[in-house]
Amino acid sequence: MSTLPQHPSEGTGPIRPSAAVARTARALAAAGVGSARVEAELLAAYVLGVPRGRLALADDLGADELVRLDELTRRRAAREPLQYLTGRAGFRHLELSVGPGVFVPRPETELLAGWGVEQAQGRPDPVVVDLCSGSGAIALAVAQELPAARVIAVERSPAALAWLRRNAAERAAAGDRPIEVVEADVTAPDLLAELVGRVDVLLCNPPYVPDDVPVPPEVAGHDPAEAVFGGPDGLVVIRPVIARAAVLLRPGGVVGVEHDDTHGAAVPALLAEDGRFTAVAEHLDLTGRPRYATASRRADGQHAPIGAAWQTDSS
């Protein structure tokens, strides 16, 4: 447990937001939390009920608010995810509800969601499927940005489904086109049987970390293991997802699958070797690491020769 440092003049409140942020940032940095200053500002803004950008103009923190901030700081220093503390996670243009039992959406997944939006644009009444939907981040981002799209989100975890349905209801109440939530295992051979050959864009952020790979304490202690680890090689879920995507996509439909940064060759190879895809490509994240692979269902609906070439693109 981290001990919060106090400046002699701080006392127990009221104190200026800048002073509260400074003491919180020191505690988080001492606990090894990255971006300690940014997270300190976010926690202080959360306690004060103001946007982070308005923090400098906010009123002083009273004694009760300082106690609350210190408790949140202790929990974050113990590596509880920031998003669990605030109950919210930003994703593209959305603020989603998150908490225990659901995978916290990551910024890098915004790239896959953005690619999906671009691919669906211009298609008449596109059908978009989000597999391993979790909080619903990808599905809800697509639905917000493409009101003409029919979006189906698939998730099997009861805990994650509760968050997915909550977020779907919140976004529908905010005026976004409602999405369809399906409780199902994405590896089931009859998944979404009613959509065979009708899907325009299929997106998936599956569990993909190989079982023996160490993960940060925020992940190990809080993100659901079934949403993180993908078997000995990290590809246990990705393989059946690719096979089912080939069945669900209409000719010319596209698939995008996020993967571990060690899978920059493996996932494109799986897509190419399937024989039912063309235009296989690997995409890099903003740090230059392999992050997701994409492909297009052959327009003739047939199999291509095994071993088709694929390319790497930056995103």
CSV table of C-alpha atoms in Angstrom, one decimal, residues 66-263:
chain,number,residue,atom,x,y,z
A,66,LEU,CA,-9.5,15.1,-0.4
A,67,VAL,CA,-10.3,11.9,1.6
A,68,ARG,CA,-12.1,10.5,-1.5
A,69,LEU,CA,-9.3,11.4,-3.8
A,70,ASP,CA,-6.7,9.8,-1.4
A,71,GLU,CA,-8.8,6.6,-1.3
A,72,LEU,CA,-8.9,6.5,-5.1
A,73,THR,CA,-5.2,7.2,-5.3
A,74,ARG,CA,-4.5,4.3,-2.9
A,75,ARG,CA,-6.5,1.9,-5.1
A,76,ARG,CA,-4.8,3.1,-8.3
A,77,ALA,CA,-1.4,2.8,-6.6
A,78,ALA,CA,-2.4,-0.8,-5.9
A,79,ARG,CA,-2.9,-1.1,-9.7
A,80,GLU,CA,-6.6,-1.2,-9.9
A,81,PRO,CA,-7.4,0.2,-13.4
A,82,LEU,CA,-8.2,3.8,-13.6
A,83,GLN,CA,-11.3,3.1,-15.6
A,84,TYR,CA,-12.7,0.9,-12.9
A,85,LEU,CA,-12.2,3.7,-10.4
A,86,THR,CA,-14.1,6.3,-12.5
A,87,GLY,CA,-16.5,3.7,-14.0
A,88,ARG,CA,-15.9,5.1,-17.5
A,89,ALA,CA,-13.6,4.5,-20.5
A,90,GLY,CA,-13.1,6.7,-23.5
A,91,PHE,CA,-13.3,5.1,-26.9
A,92,ARG,CA,-13.2,7.2,-30.1
A,93,HIS,CA,-16.1,9.6,-29.6
A,94,LEU,CA,-17.8,7.6,-26.8
A,95,GLU,CA,-17.7,7.3,-23.0
A,96,LEU,CA,-18.5,3.8,-22.0
A,97,SER,CA,-19.4,2.3,-18.6
A,98,VAL,CA,-16.9,-0.3,-17.4
A,99,GLY,CA,-16.1,-2.2,-14.3
A,100,PRO,CA,-15.3,-5.6,-12.8
A,101,GLY,CA,-16.0,-8.4,-15.2
A,102,VAL,CA,-15.4,-6.6,-18.5
A,103,PHE,CA,-12.3,-6.0,-20.5
A,104,VAL,CA,-11.3,-2.3,-20.5
A,105,PRO,CA,-11.2,-1.1,-24.2
A,106,ARG,CA,-7.7,0.0,-25.2
A,107,PRO,CA,-6.8,3.0,-27.4
A,108,GLU,CA,-5.1,0.8,-30.0
A,109,THR,CA,-8.5,-0.9,-30.7
A,110,GLU,CA,-9.8,2.4,-31.9
A,111,LEU,CA,-7.7,1.8,-35.0
A,112,LEU,CA,-9.6,-1.4,-35.8
A,113,ALA,CA,-12.9,0.3,-35.2
A,114,GLY,CA,-11.9,3.2,-37.4
A,115,TRP,CA,-10.9,0.9,-40.2
A,116,GLY,CA,-14.3,-0.9,-39.9
A,117,VAL,CA,-16.1,2.4,-40.1
A,118,GLU,CA,-14.1,3.3,-43.3
A,119,GLN,CA,-14.9,0.0,-44.9
A,120,ALA,CA,-18.6,0.2,-44.2
A,121,GLN,CA,-18.9,3.7,-45.5
A,122,GLY,CA,-20.5,3.8,-48.9
A,123,ARG,CA,-22.0,0.4,-48.7
A,124,PRO,CA,-25.8,0.5,-48.8
A,125,ASP,CA,-27.3,-0.4,-45.4
A,126,PRO,CA,-24.2,-2.2,-44.3
A,127,VAL,CA,-24.3,-5.2,-41.9
A,128,VAL,CA,-21.5,-5.0,-39.3
A,129,VAL,CA,-20.7,-7.7,-36.8
A,130,ASP,CA,-18.5,-7.2,-33.7
A,131,LEU,CA,-17.3,-10.5,-32.3
A,132,CYS,CA,-15.9,-10.8,-28.7
A,133,SER,CA,-17.7,-7.5,-28.1
A,134,GLY,CA,-17.0,-7.1,-24.4
A,135,SER,CA,-18.1,-3.6,-23.3
A,136,GLY,CA,-19.4,-3.0,-26.9
A,137,ALA,CA,-16.8,-0.5,-27.7
A,138,ILE,CA,-16.3,-1.4,-31.4
A,139,ALA,CA,-20.0,-2.1,-32.1
A,140,LEU,CA,-21.2,1.1,-30.4
A,141,ALA,CA,-18.5,3.2,-32.1
A,142,VAL,CA,-19.6,1.9,-35.5
A,143,ALA,CA,-23.3,2.5,-34.7
A,144,GLN,CA,-22.6,6.1,-33.6
A,145,GLU,CA,-20.5,7.0,-36.6
A,146,LEU,CA,-22.6,5.1,-39.2
A,147,PRO,CA,-26.3,5.5,-38.4
A,148,ALA,CA,-27.3,3.5,-41.5
A,149,ALA,CA,-25.4,0.4,-40.4
A,150,ARG,CA,-27.1,-2.6,-38.8
A,151,VAL,CA,-24.6,-3.6,-36.0
A,152,ILE,CA,-24.6,-6.9,-34.2
A,153,ALA,CA,-22.5,-7.4,-31.1
A,154,VAL,CA,-21.6,-11.0,-30.0
A,155,GLU,CA,-20.4,-11.8,-26.5
A,156,ARG,CA,-20.6,-15.0,-24.3
A,157,SER,CA,-19.5,-13.8,-20.8
A,158,PRO,CA,-22.5,-13.1,-18.6
A,159,ALA,CA,-20.5,-10.4,-16.7
A,160,ALA,CA,-19.4,-8.7,-19.9
A,161,LEU,CA,-22.9,-9.0,-21.4
A,162,ALA,CA,-24.2,-6.9,-18.5
A,163,TRP,CA,-21.9,-4.1,-19.3
A,164,LEU,CA,-22.5,-4.5,-23.0
A,165,ARG,CA,-26.3,-4.2,-22.6
A,166,ARG,CA,-25.9,-1.3,-20.3
A,167,ASN,CA,-23.7,0.6,-22.8
A,168,ALA,CA,-26.0,-0.3,-25.6
A,169,ALA,CA,-29.0,1.1,-23.7
A,170,GLU,CA,-27.1,4.3,-22.8
A,171,ARG,CA,-26.1,4.9,-26.4
A,172,ALA,CA,-29.6,4.2,-27.7
A,173,ALA,CA,-31.0,6.6,-25.1
A,174,ALA,CA,-28.5,9.2,-26.4
A,175,GLY,CA,-29.9,8.9,-29.9
A,176,ASP,CA,-27.5,6.4,-31.6
A,177,ARG,CA,-29.0,3.7,-33.7
A,178,PRO,CA,-29.6,0.7,-31.4
A,179,ILE,CA,-27.3,-2.3,-31.8
A,180,GLU,CA,-28.3,-6.0,-31.6
A,181,VAL,CA,-26.8,-7.9,-28.7
A,182,VAL,CA,-26.3,-11.7,-29.2
A,183,GLU,CA,-25.2,-14.0,-26.4
A,184,ALA,CA,-23.1,-16.6,-28.1
A,185,ASP,CA,-19.7,-18.3,-28.3
A,186,VAL,CA,-17.8,-16.9,-31.3
A,187,THR,CA,-16.1,-20.3,-31.8
A,188,ALA,CA,-19.5,-22.0,-32.3
A,189,PRO,CA,-19.6,-23.6,-35.8
A,190,ASP,CA,-23.2,-22.3,-36.4
A,191,LEU,CA,-22.6,-18.8,-35.1
A,192,LEU,CA,-25.1,-16.3,-36.6
A,193,ALA,CA,-26.4,-18.9,-39.0
A,194,GLU,CA,-29.1,-16.4,-40.1
A,195,LEU,CA,-26.4,-14.0,-41.4
A,196,VAL,CA,-24.4,-16.5,-43.6
A,197,GLY,CA,-23.3,-14.6,-46.7
A,198,ARG,CA,-24.9,-11.3,-45.6
A,199,VAL,CA,-22.2,-9.6,-43.5
A,200,ASP,CA,-20.4,-6.6,-45.0
A,201,VAL,CA,-17.8,-6.0,-42.2
A,202,LEU,CA,-16.8,-8.3,-39.5
A,203,LEU,CA,-14.5,-7.0,-36.7
A,204,CYS,CA,-13.1,-8.9,-33.7
A,205,ASN,CA,-10.8,-8.0,-30.8
A,206,PRO,CA,-10.5,-11.5,-29.4
A,207,PRO,CA,-8.5,-12.9,-26.4
A,208,TYR,CA,-5.0,-13.2,-28.0
A,209,VAL,CA,-2.2,-13.1,-25.5
A,210,PRO,CA,-0.4,-16.4,-25.3
A,211,ASP,CA,-1.0,-18.1,-22.0
A,212,ASP,CA,2.6,-17.9,-20.7
A,213,VAL,CA,3.1,-14.2,-21.5
A,214,PRO,CA,3.4,-11.9,-18.4
A,215,VAL,CA,0.9,-9.0,-18.4
A,216,PRO,CA,0.7,-5.8,-16.4
A,217,PRO,CA,-0.8,-5.9,-12.9
A,218,GLU,CA,-3.9,-4.0,-14.1
A,219,VAL,CA,-4.5,-6.8,-16.6
A,220,ALA,CA,-3.5,-9.7,-14.5
A,221,GLY,CA,-5.5,-8.6,-11.4
A,222,HIS,CA,-8.6,-7.2,-13.0
A,223,ASP,CA,-9.3,-7.8,-16.7
A,224,PRO,CA,-11.1,-11.1,-17.2
A,225,ALA,CA,-8.6,-13.8,-18.1
A,226,GLU,CA,-11.0,-15.2,-20.8
A,227,ALA,CA,-10.9,-11.8,-22.5
A,228,VAL,CA,-7.1,-11.7,-22.4
A,229,PHE,CA,-5.5,-15.1,-23.0
A,230,GLY,CA,-5.9,-17.0,-26.2
A,231,GLY,CA,-4.3,-20.4,-25.5
A,232,PRO,CA,-0.7,-21.6,-25.7
A,233,ASP,CA,0.0,-19.6,-29.0
A,234,GLY,CA,-2.7,-16.9,-28.5
A,235,LEU,CA,-4.5,-18.1,-31.6
A,236,VAL,CA,-7.1,-20.5,-30.2
A,237,VAL,CA,-10.0,-18.1,-30.7
A,238,ILE,CA,-8.6,-16.4,-33.8
A,239,ARG,CA,-8.5,-19.5,-35.9
A,240,PRO,CA,-12.3,-20.3,-35.7
A,241,VAL,CA,-13.1,-16.6,-36.0
A,242,ILE,CA,-11.3,-16.5,-39.4
A,243,ALA,CA,-13.1,-19.7,-40.5
A,244,ARG,CA,-16.5,-18.3,-39.5
A,245,ALA,CA,-15.8,-14.9,-41.0
A,246,ALA,CA,-15.3,-16.6,-44.4
A,247,VAL,CA,-18.8,-18.1,-44.1
A,248,LEU,CA,-20.6,-15.0,-42.8
A,249,LEU,CA,-19.1,-12.4,-45.2
A,250,ARG,CA,-20.8,-11.7,-48.5
A,251,PRO,CA,-18.5,-11.7,-51.5
A,252,GLY,CA,-16.4,-8.5,-51.2
A,253,GLY,CA,-17.1,-8.2,-47.5
A,254,VAL,CA,-14.1,-7.6,-45.2
A,255,VAL,CA,-12.8,-8.8,-41.9
A,256,GLY,CA,-10.5,-7.2,-39.4
A,257,VAL,CA,-8.9,-9.0,-36.4
A,258,GLU,CA,-6.8,-7.5,-33.7
A,259,HIS,CA,-3.9,-9.6,-32.4
A,260,ASP,CA,-0.9,-9.7,-30.2
A,261,ASP,CA,2.2,-7.8,-31.4
A,262,THR,CA,4.0,-11.1,-31.9
A,263,HIS,CA,1.3,-12.3,-34.4
